[in-house]
Short mmCIF file of C-alpha atoms in Angstrom, two decimals:
data_model
loop_
_atom_site.label_atom_id
_atom_site.label_comp_id
_atom_site.label_asym_id
_atom_site.label_seq_id
_atom_site.Cartn_x
_atom_site.Cartn_y
_atom_site.Cartn_z
CA ASN A 1 0.00 0.00 0.00
CA ALA A 2 1.92 3.02 -1.31
CA GLY A 3 -0.66 5.65 -0.30
CA VAL A 4 -0.58 8.79 -2.46
CA THR A 5 2.31 9.04 -4.90
CA GLN A 6 3.34 12.06 -6.96
CA THR A 7 5.78 12.34 -9.83
CA PRO A 8 8.06 14.08 -10.50
CA LYS A 9 9.41 15.41 -7.21
CA PHE A 10 11.14 18.33 -8.88
CA GLN A 11 10.63 19.97 -12.25
CA VAL A 12 11.98 23.03 -14.03
CA LEU A 13 10.03 24.38 -16.99
CA LYS A 14 10.46 27.26 -19.34
CA THR A 15 7.65 29.75 -19.83
CA GLY A 16 5.18 28.42 -22.34
CA GLN A 17 6.02 24.74 -21.94
CA SER A 18 3.34 22.27 -20.95
CA MET A 19 3.59 19.31 -18.63
CA THR A 20 1.58 16.91 -16.51
CA LEU A 21 2.01 16.32 -12.81
CA GLN A 22 1.07 12.78 -11.93
CA CYS A 23 -0.87 11.70 -8.86
CA ALA A 24 -1.95 8.17 -7.99
CA GLN A 25 -3.47 6.49 -4.96
CA ASP A 26 -4.01 2.82 -4.22
CA MET A 27 -6.55 3.16 -1.42
CA ASN A 28 -9.67 3.21 -3.60
CA HIS A 29 -10.50 6.73 -2.44
CA GLU A 30 -13.26 8.46 -4.33
CA TYR A 31 -12.13 12.02 -3.52
CA MET A 32 -8.90 13.49 -4.93
CA SER A 33 -7.64 17.06 -4.93
CA TRP A 34 -4.78 19.23 -6.10
CA TYR A 35 -3.38 22.09 -4.03
CA ARG A 36 -0.61 24.58 -4.57
CA GLN A 37 1.47 26.03 -1.77
CA ASP A 38 3.09 29.42 -2.10
CA PRO A 39 5.17 31.12 0.60
CA GLY A 40 3.01 32.80 3.22
CA MET A 41 -0.27 31.68 1.65
CA GLY A 42 -0.91 28.18 2.93
CA LEU A 43 -2.37 25.64 0.51
CA ARG A 44 -4.96 26.63 -2.05
CA LEU A 45 -7.25 24.27 -3.89
CA ILE A 46 -6.77 24.07 -7.67
CA HIS A 47 -9.14 21.29 -8.77
CA TYR A 48 -10.84 18.38 -7.13
CA SER A 49 -12.72 15.22 -8.08
CA VAL A 50 -15.45 13.28 -6.29
CA GLY A 51 -15.08 10.22 -8.47
CA ALA A 52 -14.00 8.91 -11.84
CA GLY A 53 -15.31 11.18 -14.59
CA ILE A 54 -16.27 14.00 -12.21
CA THR A 55 -14.09 17.06 -11.63
CA ASP A 56 -14.65 20.61 -10.49
CA GLN A 57 -12.72 23.82 -9.98
CA GLY A 58 -11.28 25.02 -6.75
CA GLU A 59 -10.05 28.43 -5.69
CA VAL A 60 -7.23 28.88 -8.24
CA PRO A 61 -8.01 26.80 -11.37
CA ASN A 62 -6.75 29.12 -14.12
CA GLY A 63 -3.94 27.66 -16.20
CA TYR A 64 -4.58 24.08 -15.06
CA ASN A 65 -6.60 21.19 -16.42
CA VAL A 66 -7.55 17.90 -14.80
CA SER A 67 -9.30 14.71 -15.75
CA ARG A 68 -10.18 11.59 -13.79
CA SER A 69 -10.54 8.57 -16.03
CA THR A 70 -9.85 6.06 -13.24
CA THR A 71 -10.33 6.02 -9.48
CA GLU A 72 -6.57 5.72 -8.95
CA ASP A 73 -5.18 8.56 -11.07
CA PHE A 74 -5.71 12.30 -11.06
CA PRO A 75 -3.19 14.10 -13.29
CA LEU A 76 -2.78 17.87 -13.28
CA ARG A 77 -1.91 19.49 -16.61
CA LEU A 78 -0.21 22.84 -17.02
CA LEU A 79 -1.21 24.06 -20.45
CA SER A 80 1.32 26.86 -20.92
CA ALA A 81 3.56 27.33 -17.91
CA ALA A 82 4.03 30.79 -16.45
CA PRO A 83 6.43 32.01 -13.72
CA SER A 84 3.38 32.60 -11.49
CA GLN A 85 2.90 28.82 -11.43
CA THR A 86 6.19 28.33 -9.61
CA SER A 87 5.01 26.56 -6.48
CA VAL A 88 4.88 23.31 -4.56
CA TYR A 89 1.98 21.11 -5.66
CA PHE A 90 0.29 18.61 -3.39
CA CYS A 91 -2.16 15.92 -4.32
CA ALA A 92 -4.53 14.55 -1.69
CA SER A 93 -7.10 11.78 -1.50
CA SER A 94 -9.81 10.82 0.92
CA THR A 95 -12.93 8.77 1.43
CA GLY A 96 -16.40 9.99 2.23
CA ARG A 97 -15.55 9.77 5.91
CA VAL A 98 -14.65 13.32 6.81
CA ARG A 99 -11.66 12.44 8.99
CA GLU A 100 -9.44 10.72 6.47
CA GLN A 101 -7.18 12.87 4.30
CA TYR A 102 -3.96 11.63 2.78
CA PHE A 103 -1.37 13.86 1.12
CA GLY A 104 1.28 12.98 -1.41
CA PRO A 105 4.89 14.11 -0.89
CA GLY A 106 4.57 17.11 -3.20
CA THR A 107 6.10 18.29 -6.48
CA ARG A 108 8.30 21.37 -6.49
CA LEU A 109 7.86 23.20 -9.79
CA THR A 110 9.95 26.11 -11.02
CA VAL A 111 9.00 28.03 -14.15
CA THR A 112 11.71 30.27 -15.60
CA ALA B 1 -17.56 32.72 2.84
CA GLN B 2 -15.60 29.85 4.27
CA LYS B 3 -12.29 30.92 5.72
CA ILE B 4 -9.57 29.83 8.12
CA THR B 5 -7.51 32.43 9.96
CA GLN B 6 -4.23 31.85 11.74
CA THR B 7 -3.07 35.11 13.25
CA GLN B 8 0.36 34.01 14.50
CA PRO B 9 2.90 33.95 11.66
CA GLY B 10 5.63 32.80 14.05
CA MET B 11 5.82 31.45 17.59
CA PHE B 12 8.66 30.55 19.94
CA VAL B 13 8.41 28.10 22.82
CA GLN B 14 10.91 26.71 25.27
CA GLU B 15 11.52 22.98 25.11
CA LYS B 16 9.25 21.01 27.49
CA GLU B 17 6.75 23.86 27.75
CA ALA B 18 3.23 23.86 26.32
CA VAL B 19 2.21 26.08 23.41
CA THR B 20 -1.11 27.06 21.87
CA LEU B 21 -1.48 27.80 18.17
CA ASP B 22 -4.56 29.80 17.30
CA CYS B 23 -7.09 29.05 14.59
CA THR B 24 -10.45 30.63 13.89
CA TYR B 25 -12.82 29.59 11.15
CA ASP B 26 -15.82 30.93 9.36
CA THR B 27 -18.55 28.84 7.80
CA SER B 28 -22.31 28.76 7.73
CA ASP B 29 -22.36 24.98 7.33
CA GLN B 30 -23.45 22.93 10.32
CA SER B 31 -21.35 19.90 9.37
CA TYR B 32 -17.62 20.34 8.94
CA GLY B 33 -14.30 18.99 10.12
CA LEU B 34 -11.25 20.79 11.44
CA PHE B 35 -7.72 19.52 10.97
CA TRP B 36 -4.24 20.41 12.04
CA TYR B 37 -1.28 19.48 9.89
CA LYS B 38 2.43 19.76 10.58
CA GLN B 39 4.85 20.57 7.79
CA PRO B 40 8.52 20.09 8.70
CA SER B 41 11.31 21.58 6.64
CA SER B 42 11.32 18.40 4.52
CA GLY B 43 7.98 19.54 3.11
CA GLU B 44 5.53 16.70 3.69
CA MET B 45 2.12 17.30 5.22
CA ILE B 46 1.68 15.31 8.42
CA PHE B 47 -1.80 14.87 9.88
CA LEU B 48 -1.91 15.66 13.60
CA ILE B 49 -5.48 15.84 14.84
CA TYR B 50 -9.10 16.09 13.72
CA GLN B 51 -12.25 17.54 15.28
CA GLY B 52 -15.73 17.05 13.85
CA SER B 53 -18.28 19.81 14.26
CA TYR B 54 -20.63 17.47 16.10
CA ASP B 55 -17.98 16.01 18.39
CA GLU B 56 -18.77 16.96 21.96
CA GLN B 57 -15.35 16.12 23.36
CA ASN B 58 -12.18 17.94 22.41
CA ALA B 59 -9.91 15.76 20.29
CA THR B 60 -6.62 14.51 21.69
CA GLU B 61 -3.78 12.62 20.01
CA GLY B 62 -0.83 12.03 22.30
CA ARG B 63 0.79 15.40 23.04
CA TYR B 64 -1.66 17.20 20.75
CA SER B 65 -5.06 18.41 21.80
CA LEU B 66 -7.57 20.58 20.02
CA ASN B 67 -9.37 23.24 22.05
CA PHE B 68 -12.66 23.42 20.16
CA GLN B 69 -14.95 26.33 20.99
CA LYS B 70 -17.80 26.10 18.55
CA ALA B 71 -19.61 29.27 19.58
CA ARG B 72 -16.42 31.26 19.11
CA LYS B 73 -15.54 29.33 15.95
CA SER B 74 -12.08 28.58 17.21
CA ALA B 75 -10.03 25.40 17.01
CA ASN B 76 -6.73 26.02 18.73
CA LEU B 77 -3.98 23.40 18.78
CA VAL B 78 -2.27 22.77 22.08
CA ILE B 79 1.08 21.00 22.07
CA SER B 80 2.16 19.85 25.51
CA ALA B 81 5.77 19.24 26.51
CA SER B 82 7.29 20.73 23.33
CA GLN B 83 10.19 18.92 21.73
CA LEU B 84 12.86 20.20 19.37
CA GLY B 85 11.32 18.05 16.63
CA ASP B 86 8.11 20.05 16.93
CA SER B 87 9.79 22.96 15.12
CA ALA B 88 7.81 23.23 11.88
CA MET B 89 4.99 25.01 10.08
CA TYR B 90 1.54 24.22 11.41
CA PHE B 91 -1.59 24.56 9.33
CA CYS B 92 -5.19 24.62 10.42
CA ALA B 93 -7.68 23.43 7.81
CA MET B 94 -11.41 23.00 7.46
CA ARG B 95 -13.21 20.39 5.41
CA LEU B 96 -16.78 20.88 4.35
CA ASN B 97 -18.98 18.02 3.25
CA GLN B 98 -18.35 18.83 -0.37
CA GLY B 99 -16.08 16.38 -2.08
CA GLY B 100 -13.23 16.33 0.38
CA LYS B 101 -12.05 19.88 -0.21
CA LEU B 102 -9.89 21.51 2.43
CA ILE B 103 -9.56 25.21 3.17
CA PHE B 104 -6.24 26.09 4.79
CA GLY B 105 -5.04 28.90 6.95
CA GLN B 106 -1.78 30.66 6.24
CA GLY B 107 0.14 28.69 8.82
CA THR B 108 2.14 29.34 11.97
CA GLU B 109 5.86 28.69 12.13
CA LEU B 110 6.76 27.21 15.48
CA SER B 111 10.32 27.26 16.76
CA VAL B 112 11.21 25.24 19.84
CA LYS B 113 14.21 26.55 21.78
CA PRO B 114 16.48 24.21 23.77
#
């Protein structure tokens, strides 16, 4: 049981490049979310999903796309990277039971 | 609007003493959950403690306890007998019954002095 895994751990992009941050969980959780963490701002919700085929926007969705074709995977796509997207990205998953939240180790992204 | 406020950007505490980290929240929902996470310098998010809005008792997990005052909408974290390894960022978060989303505060950086 690996929990929540994220790849890559570090990434450097140039402005305008696209890429996908991968997130997978092996706990059969229906809920998955993406957050970004910027200095002094805590974590902010980008997109979330309540099950395969269902996604919705969070607080800061602009510049990001998501899809959820399986229960296990929830990739985050940067369409055209901008320096403002330099951040640490966390994926999280949970069940319908309010208490349980599991975070991945994070991806540190730098856009130059 | 749902919001979490942590008013202490940084805190210092002497080793072996207790410390309280403040958290206030704002929501009109009746059902919600409150979390505290620890983020050490290595960056991972570590779950510490959870309090449900309908829980009558304050949550405790080892040296961590949550002082839940529903009428005041506060959910302060109390760490007893601080240790050097407690030095980290601490985040308060609220989960509404809407797809597992969490709303985070800005965090408090705790430094434990020997």
